[in-house]
mmCIF file of C-alpha atoms in Angstrom:
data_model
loop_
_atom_site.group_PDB
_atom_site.id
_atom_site.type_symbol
_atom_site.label_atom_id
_atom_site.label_comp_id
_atom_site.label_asym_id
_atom_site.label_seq_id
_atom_site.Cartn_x
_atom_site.Cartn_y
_atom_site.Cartn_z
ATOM 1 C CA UNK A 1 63.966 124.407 -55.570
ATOM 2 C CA UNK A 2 64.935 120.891 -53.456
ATOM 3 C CA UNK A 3 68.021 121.185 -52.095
ATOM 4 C CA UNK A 4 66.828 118.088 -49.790
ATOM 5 C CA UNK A 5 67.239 115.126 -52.428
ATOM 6 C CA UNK A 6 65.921 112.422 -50.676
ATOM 7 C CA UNK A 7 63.752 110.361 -51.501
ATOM 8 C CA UNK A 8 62.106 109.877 -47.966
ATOM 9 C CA UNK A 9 58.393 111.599 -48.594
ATOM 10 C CA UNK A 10 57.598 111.674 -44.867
ATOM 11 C CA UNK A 11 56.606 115.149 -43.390
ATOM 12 C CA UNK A 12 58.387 114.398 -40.458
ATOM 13 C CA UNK A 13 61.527 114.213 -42.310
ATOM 14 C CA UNK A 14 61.751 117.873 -42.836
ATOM 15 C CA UNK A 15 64.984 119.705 -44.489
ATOM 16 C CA UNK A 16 67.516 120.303 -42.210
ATOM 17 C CA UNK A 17 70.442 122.545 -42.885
ATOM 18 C CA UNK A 18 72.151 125.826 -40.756
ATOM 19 C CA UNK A 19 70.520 128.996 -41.849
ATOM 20 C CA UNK A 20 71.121 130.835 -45.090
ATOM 21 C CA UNK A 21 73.261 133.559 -45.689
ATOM 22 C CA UNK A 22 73.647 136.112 -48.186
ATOM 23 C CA UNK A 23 76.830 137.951 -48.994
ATOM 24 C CA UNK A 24 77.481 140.317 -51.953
ATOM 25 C CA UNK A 25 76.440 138.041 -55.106
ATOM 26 C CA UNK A 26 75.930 134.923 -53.296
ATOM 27 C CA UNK A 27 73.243 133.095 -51.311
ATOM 28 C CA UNK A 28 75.059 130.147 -49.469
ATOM 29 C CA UNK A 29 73.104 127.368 -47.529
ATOM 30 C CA UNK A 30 73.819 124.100 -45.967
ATOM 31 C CA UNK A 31 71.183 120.874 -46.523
ATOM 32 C CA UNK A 32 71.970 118.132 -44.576
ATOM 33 C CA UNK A 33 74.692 116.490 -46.688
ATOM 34 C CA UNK A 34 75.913 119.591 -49.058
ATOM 35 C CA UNK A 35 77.199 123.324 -49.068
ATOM 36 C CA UNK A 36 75.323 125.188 -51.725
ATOM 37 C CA UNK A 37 76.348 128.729 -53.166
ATOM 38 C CA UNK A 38 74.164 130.440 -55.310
ATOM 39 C CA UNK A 39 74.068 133.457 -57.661
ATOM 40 C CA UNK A 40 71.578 136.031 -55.758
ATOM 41 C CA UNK A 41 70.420 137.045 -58.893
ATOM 42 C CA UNK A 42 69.833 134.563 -61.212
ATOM 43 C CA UNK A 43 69.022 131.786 -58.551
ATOM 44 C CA UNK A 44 71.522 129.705 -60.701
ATOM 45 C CA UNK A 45 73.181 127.190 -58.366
ATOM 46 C CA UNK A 46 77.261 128.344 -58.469
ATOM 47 C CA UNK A 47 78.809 124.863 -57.063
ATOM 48 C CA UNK A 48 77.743 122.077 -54.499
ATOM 49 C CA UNK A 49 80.023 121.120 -51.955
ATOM 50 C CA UNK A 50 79.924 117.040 -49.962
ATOM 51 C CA UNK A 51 80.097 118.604 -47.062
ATOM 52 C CA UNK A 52 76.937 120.529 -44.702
ATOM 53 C CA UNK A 53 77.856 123.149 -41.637
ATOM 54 C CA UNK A 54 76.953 122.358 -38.186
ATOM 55 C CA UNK A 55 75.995 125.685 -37.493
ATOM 56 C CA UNK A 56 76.029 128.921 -39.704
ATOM 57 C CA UNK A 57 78.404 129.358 -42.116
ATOM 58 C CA UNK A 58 80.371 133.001 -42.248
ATOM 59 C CA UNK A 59 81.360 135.447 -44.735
ATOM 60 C CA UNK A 60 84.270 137.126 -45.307
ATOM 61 C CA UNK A 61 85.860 139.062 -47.925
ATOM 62 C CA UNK A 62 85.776 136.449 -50.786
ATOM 63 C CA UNK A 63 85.957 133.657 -48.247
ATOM 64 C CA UNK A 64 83.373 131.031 -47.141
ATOM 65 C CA UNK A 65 84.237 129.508 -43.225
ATOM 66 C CA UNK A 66 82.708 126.601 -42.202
ATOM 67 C CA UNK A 67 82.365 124.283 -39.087
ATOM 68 C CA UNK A 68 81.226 121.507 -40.629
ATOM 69 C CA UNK A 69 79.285 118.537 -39.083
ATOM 70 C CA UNK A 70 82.559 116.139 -38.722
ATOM 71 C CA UNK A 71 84.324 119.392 -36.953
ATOM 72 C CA UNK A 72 85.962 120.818 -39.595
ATOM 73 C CA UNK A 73 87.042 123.956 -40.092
ATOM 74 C CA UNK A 74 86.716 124.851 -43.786
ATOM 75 C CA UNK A 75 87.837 128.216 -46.064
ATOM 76 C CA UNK A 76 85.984 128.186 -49.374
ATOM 77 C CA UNK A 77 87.015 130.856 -51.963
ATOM 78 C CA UNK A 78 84.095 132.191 -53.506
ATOM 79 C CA UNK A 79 84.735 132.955 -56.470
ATOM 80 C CA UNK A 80 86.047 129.766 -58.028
ATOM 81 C CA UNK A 81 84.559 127.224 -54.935
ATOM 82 C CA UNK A 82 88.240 126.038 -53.974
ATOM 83 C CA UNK A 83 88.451 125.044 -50.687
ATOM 84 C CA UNK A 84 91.779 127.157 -49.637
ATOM 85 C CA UNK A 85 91.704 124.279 -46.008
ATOM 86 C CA UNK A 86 89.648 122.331 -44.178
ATOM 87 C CA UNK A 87 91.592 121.143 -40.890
ATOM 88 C CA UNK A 88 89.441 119.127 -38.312
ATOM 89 C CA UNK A 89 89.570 121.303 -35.260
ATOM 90 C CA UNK A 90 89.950 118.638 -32.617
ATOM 91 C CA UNK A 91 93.232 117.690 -33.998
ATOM 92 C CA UNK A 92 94.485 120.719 -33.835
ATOM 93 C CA UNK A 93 93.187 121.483 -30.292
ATOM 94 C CA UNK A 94 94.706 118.364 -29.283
ATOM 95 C CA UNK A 95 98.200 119.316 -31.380
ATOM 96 C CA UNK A 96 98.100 122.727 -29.663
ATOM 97 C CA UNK A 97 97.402 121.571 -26.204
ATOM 98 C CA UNK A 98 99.910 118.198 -26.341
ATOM 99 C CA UNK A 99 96.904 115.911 -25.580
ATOM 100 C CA UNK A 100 95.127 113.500 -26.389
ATOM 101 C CA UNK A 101 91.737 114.479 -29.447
ATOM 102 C CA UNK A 102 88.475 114.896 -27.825
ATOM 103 C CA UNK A 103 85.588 115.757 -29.454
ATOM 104 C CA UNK A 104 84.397 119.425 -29.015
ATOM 105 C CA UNK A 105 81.141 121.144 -29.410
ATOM 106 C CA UNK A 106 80.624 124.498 -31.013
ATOM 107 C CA UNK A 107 77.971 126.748 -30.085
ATOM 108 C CA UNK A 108 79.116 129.754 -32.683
ATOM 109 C CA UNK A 109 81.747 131.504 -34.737
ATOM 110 C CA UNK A 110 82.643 134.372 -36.175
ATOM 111 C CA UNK A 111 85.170 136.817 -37.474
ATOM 112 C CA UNK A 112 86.787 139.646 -35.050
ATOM 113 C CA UNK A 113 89.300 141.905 -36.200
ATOM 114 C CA UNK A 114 90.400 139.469 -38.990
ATOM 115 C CA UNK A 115 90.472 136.253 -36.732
ATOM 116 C CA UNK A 116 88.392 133.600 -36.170
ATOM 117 C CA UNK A 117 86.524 132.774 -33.058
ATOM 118 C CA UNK A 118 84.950 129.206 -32.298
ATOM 119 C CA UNK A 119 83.003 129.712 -29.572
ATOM 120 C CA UNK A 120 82.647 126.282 -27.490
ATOM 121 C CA UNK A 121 79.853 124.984 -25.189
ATOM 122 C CA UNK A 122 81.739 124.100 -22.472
ATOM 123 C CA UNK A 123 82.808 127.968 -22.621
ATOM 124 C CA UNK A 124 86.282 128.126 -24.203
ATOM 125 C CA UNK A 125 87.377 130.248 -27.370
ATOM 126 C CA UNK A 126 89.303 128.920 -30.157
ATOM 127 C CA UNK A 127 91.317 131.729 -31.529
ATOM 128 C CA UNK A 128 92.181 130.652 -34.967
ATOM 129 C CA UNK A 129 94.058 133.066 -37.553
ATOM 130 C CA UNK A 130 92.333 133.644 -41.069
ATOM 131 C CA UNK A 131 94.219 130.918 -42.775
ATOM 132 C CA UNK A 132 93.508 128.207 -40.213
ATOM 133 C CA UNK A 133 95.995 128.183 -37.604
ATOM 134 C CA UNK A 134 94.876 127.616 -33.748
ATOM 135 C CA UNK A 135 96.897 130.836 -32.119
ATOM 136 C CA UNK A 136 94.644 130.840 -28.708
ATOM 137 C CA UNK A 137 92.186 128.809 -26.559
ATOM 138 C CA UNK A 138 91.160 130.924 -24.424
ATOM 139 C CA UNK A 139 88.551 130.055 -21.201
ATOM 140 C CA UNK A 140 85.870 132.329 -20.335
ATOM 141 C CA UNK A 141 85.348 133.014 -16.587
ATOM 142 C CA UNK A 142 81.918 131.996 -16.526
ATOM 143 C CA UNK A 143 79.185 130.042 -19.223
ATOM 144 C CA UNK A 144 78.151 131.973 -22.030
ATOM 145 C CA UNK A 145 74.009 132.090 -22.075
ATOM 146 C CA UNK A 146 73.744 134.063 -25.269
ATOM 147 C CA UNK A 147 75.840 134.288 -28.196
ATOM 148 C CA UNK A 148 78.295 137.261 -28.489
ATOM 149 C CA UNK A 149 77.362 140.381 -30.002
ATOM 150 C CA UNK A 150 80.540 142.708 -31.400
ATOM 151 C CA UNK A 151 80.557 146.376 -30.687
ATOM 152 C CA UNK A 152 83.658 148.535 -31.252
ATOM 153 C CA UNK A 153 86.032 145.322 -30.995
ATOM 154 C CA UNK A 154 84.681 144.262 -28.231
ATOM 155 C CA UNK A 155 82.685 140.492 -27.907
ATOM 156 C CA UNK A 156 79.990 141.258 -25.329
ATOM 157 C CA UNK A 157 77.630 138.276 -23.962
ATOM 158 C CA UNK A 158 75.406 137.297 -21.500
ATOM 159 C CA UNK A 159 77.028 135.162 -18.537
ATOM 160 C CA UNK A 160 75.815 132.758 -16.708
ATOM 161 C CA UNK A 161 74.659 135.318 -13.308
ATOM 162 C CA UNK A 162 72.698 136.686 -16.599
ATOM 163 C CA UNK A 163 75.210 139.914 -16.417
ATOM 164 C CA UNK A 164 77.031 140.876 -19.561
ATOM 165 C CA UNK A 165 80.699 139.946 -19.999
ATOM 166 C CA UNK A 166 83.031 141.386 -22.023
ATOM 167 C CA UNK A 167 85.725 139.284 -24.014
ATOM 168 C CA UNK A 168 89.188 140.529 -24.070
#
């Protein structure tokens, strides 16, 4: 199975995507211009989305988020492949803030008790609620080295004295 439909034969040119995921029936990957979910069993392709994830996508519930690689933040229903929203997250930092848009980049995301964190490089967190509204932005007291690792509702990472931090 191609998911990389170009026509460009070079082996240089190799398929590019975020890493795969599998949740409950589905298998969901990103090439480097779609969003592919996929029946785990069959192998059937479900639906193609025109749009690829910067970084991997997650799971949740029946839901599919997304940062995709214009800096969008994107809730796919599973089931049916609706997209529920897909707000571009540099507007809304900029709405939330009262400044001017500036272009943001994301080093990971995830879901803690039921909200959505964007971690940022530049060591801020984007608290977003599950149906897309920017409620935080929080800044961390020093760089995050690692990515975050959850344990009893807690976000735990390495810092950037290489001690581990704990996210409030």
């Amino acid at each position: 199975l191609n998911l990389n439909q170009s026509i460009n034969l070079n082996t240089s040119n190799q398929f590019l995507g975020s890493e795969i995921i599998n949740h409950k029936e589905f298998v969901i990957t990103s090439s480097e211009k779609f969003t592919y979910v996929i029946d785990s069993s069959s192998g059937v392709i479900m639906y193609k989305k025109e749009f690829s994830s910067k970084i991997k996508p997650v799971a949740f519930g029946k839901y599919l988020f997304l940062l995709t690689k214009n800096d969008f933040l994107v809730c796919l229903d599973l089931d049916v492949g609706k997209i529920l929203y897909s707000y571009d997250v540099n507007d809304r930092i900029a709405e939330f803030l009262g400044t001017k848009k500036k272009k943001v980049k994301f080093k990971n995301f995830m879901i803690v008790n039921s909200q959505i964190f964007i971690f940022l490089n530049n060591s801020y967190i984007l608290k977003f609620s599950i149906d897309g509204k920017l409620k935080k932005i929080e800044k961390l007291p020093t760089r995050l080295l690692s990515n975050p690792i959850i344990l009893d509702k807690s976000i735990f990472y390495a810092d950037s004295n290489h001690k581990l931090s704990i996210v409030d």
